[in-house]
Amino acid sequence: MCEPYFDGEVADVWVETVRLSRKEHNCSACGCVIGERTTYTDIRIIYDGSAWMERVCFGCSAASKAFAKEHGSQPSPSGLLVELEECARGDPRSWVKYAPMAEAMIARGGSRED
Ligand SMILES: [Zn+2]
Ligand SMILES: [Zn+2]
């Protein structure tokens, strides 16, 4: 298992709210389109004097929670793919678990570009 370089544990505030979208958004983690009237997770973070909000799709939220459960901390949505890939590279057990999640994220987003 790896050491996440940024995680929810170090954030001053980390508030997650499950919401129903009123308009289209893009997932901060995978980049996929969160369509109108779709459930997503709204995450408000305050860290080191900065406050920002990220929106993640259902799949990324699930991947993030699975990662958090094993690592004891939750990566920031925009860093989730990197964290999963880093962890997958670390050892075979992690690879079995996290490589498919990283691949699913890339497939959802349709591209690795922002
Ligand atoms: Zn790890
Ligand atoms: Zn996503």
PDB file of C-alpha atoms and ligand atoms in Angstrom, residues 1-4 67 70-71 83 86-88 94 98, ligand 1:
ATOM      1  CA  MET A   1       0.000   0.000   0.000  1.00  0.00           C
ATOM      2  CA  CYS A   2       1.142   3.515  -0.761  1.00  0.00           C
ATOM      3  CA  GLU A   3       1.138   6.773   1.147  1.00  0.00           C
ATOM      4  CA  PRO A   4      -1.394   9.107  -0.462  1.00  0.00           C
ATOM      5  CA  PHE A  67      -9.348   3.262  -1.418  1.00  0.00           C
ATOM      6  CA  GLU A  70      -7.801   0.391   3.035  1.00  0.00           C
ATOM      7  CA  HIS A  71      -5.531   3.431   3.291  1.00  0.00           C
ATOM      8  CA  GLU A  83      -3.305   7.711  -6.443  1.00  0.00           C
ATOM      9  CA  GLU A  86       0.513   4.744  -7.973  1.00  0.00           C
ATOM     10  CA  CYS A  87      -0.937   2.255  -5.541  1.00  0.00           C
ATOM     11  CA  ALA A  88      -1.493  -0.322  -8.314  1.00  0.00           C
ATOM     12  CA  SER A  94      -2.798  -3.486  -4.913  1.00  0.00           C
ATOM     13  CA  TYR A  98      -6.792  -0.764  -7.973  1.00  0.00           C
TER      14      TYR A  98
HETATM   15 ZN    ZN B   1      -1.828   2.146  -1.692  1.00  0.00          ZN
END
